[in-house]
Amino acid sequence: TAATLGLLPLGKTQSPESLLDIAARKVAEKWPFQQVEERFERIPEPVQRRIVYWSFPRSEREICMYSSFN
């Protein structure tokens, strides 16, 4: 296992991603959230939250770029 290979701390196991997270990440990679809202009706709130979560930039450089008021 990953823990026995030293890849994970002892006592910690890696759980697989949920189907919701995988799908939300793929949607967020392709479409801005605004387009998702405009195109699809009645998106359940948990799905909306995960798409927004995955739409947020991950790197410090991107966060600074999008936070800029220029």
Tab-separated table of C-alpha atoms in Angstrom:
chain	number	residue	atom	x	y	z
A	1	THR	CA	0.000	0.000	0.000
A	2	ALA	CA	1.002	3.640	-0.252
A	3	ALA	CA	1.509	3.877	3.526
A	4	THR	CA	3.916	0.929	3.530
A	5	LEU	CA	5.890	2.490	0.695
A	6	GLY	CA	6.347	5.669	2.707
A	7	LEU	CA	4.166	7.745	0.427
A	8	LEU	CA	1.591	8.507	3.147
A	9	PRO	CA	2.067	9.063	6.866
A	10	LEU	CA	1.292	6.007	8.983
A	11	GLY	CA	-2.352	5.753	9.943
A	12	LYS	CA	-3.464	7.938	7.038
A	13	THR	CA	-5.218	6.412	4.074
A	14	GLN	CA	-6.123	8.137	0.871
A	15	SER	CA	-9.811	7.920	0.043
A	16	PRO	CA	-10.910	8.012	-3.584
A	17	GLU	CA	-12.461	11.171	-4.968
A	18	SER	CA	-16.224	11.233	-5.117
A	19	LEU	CA	-17.950	11.115	-8.474
A	20	LEU	CA	-19.366	14.578	-7.672
A	21	ASP	CA	-15.862	16.036	-7.201
A	22	ILE	CA	-14.524	14.414	-10.361
A	23	ALA	CA	-17.453	15.673	-12.453
A	24	ALA	CA	-17.403	19.167	-10.893
A	25	ARG	CA	-13.648	19.487	-11.509
A	26	LYS	CA	-14.040	18.481	-15.154
A	27	VAL	CA	-16.880	20.982	-15.654
A	28	ALA	CA	-14.868	23.746	-13.935
A	29	GLU	CA	-11.870	23.029	-16.190
A	30	LYS	CA	-13.959	23.586	-19.320
A	31	TRP	CA	-16.628	26.207	-18.560
A	32	PRO	CA	-16.874	29.361	-16.454
A	33	PHE	CA	-19.487	28.947	-13.724
A	34	GLN	CA	-21.612	31.733	-15.223
A	35	GLN	CA	-22.028	29.728	-18.433
A	36	VAL	CA	-22.987	26.643	-16.423
A	37	GLU	CA	-25.691	28.643	-14.621
A	38	GLU	CA	-27.008	30.107	-17.882
A	39	ARG	CA	-27.025	26.840	-19.798
A	40	PHE	CA	-28.461	24.402	-17.264
A	41	GLU	CA	-31.628	24.737	-15.237
A	42	ARG	CA	-32.031	23.637	-11.640
A	43	ILE	CA	-28.479	22.716	-10.685
A	44	PRO	CA	-28.584	21.232	-7.172
A	45	GLU	CA	-26.847	23.433	-4.601
A	46	PRO	CA	-24.215	20.810	-3.594
A	47	VAL	CA	-23.230	20.514	-7.267
A	48	GLN	CA	-23.017	24.300	-7.609
A	49	ARG	CA	-20.775	24.519	-4.542
A	50	ARG	CA	-18.353	21.878	-5.872
A	51	ILE	CA	-18.135	23.515	-9.322
A	52	VAL	CA	-17.414	26.886	-7.687
A	53	TYR	CA	-14.813	25.221	-5.444
A	54	TRP	CA	-13.006	23.685	-8.412
A	55	SER	CA	-13.303	26.916	-10.429
A	56	PHE	CA	-11.245	28.843	-7.892
A	57	PRO	CA	-7.596	29.234	-8.979
A	58	ARG	CA	-5.145	26.948	-7.188
A	59	SER	CA	-1.784	28.656	-7.700
A	60	GLU	CA	-0.703	31.699	-5.715
A	61	ARG	CA	0.217	33.459	-8.968
A	62	GLU	CA	-3.297	33.027	-10.413
A	63	ILE	CA	-4.912	34.107	-7.151
A	64	CYS	CA	-2.826	37.298	-7.126
A	65	MET	CA	-3.599	37.938	-10.794
A	66	TYR	CA	-7.362	37.583	-10.308
A	67	SER	CA	-7.268	39.601	-7.060
A	68	SER	CA	-5.606	42.556	-8.748
A	69	PHE	CA	-7.664	45.730	-9.186
A	70	ASN	CA	-5.752	46.783	-12.342
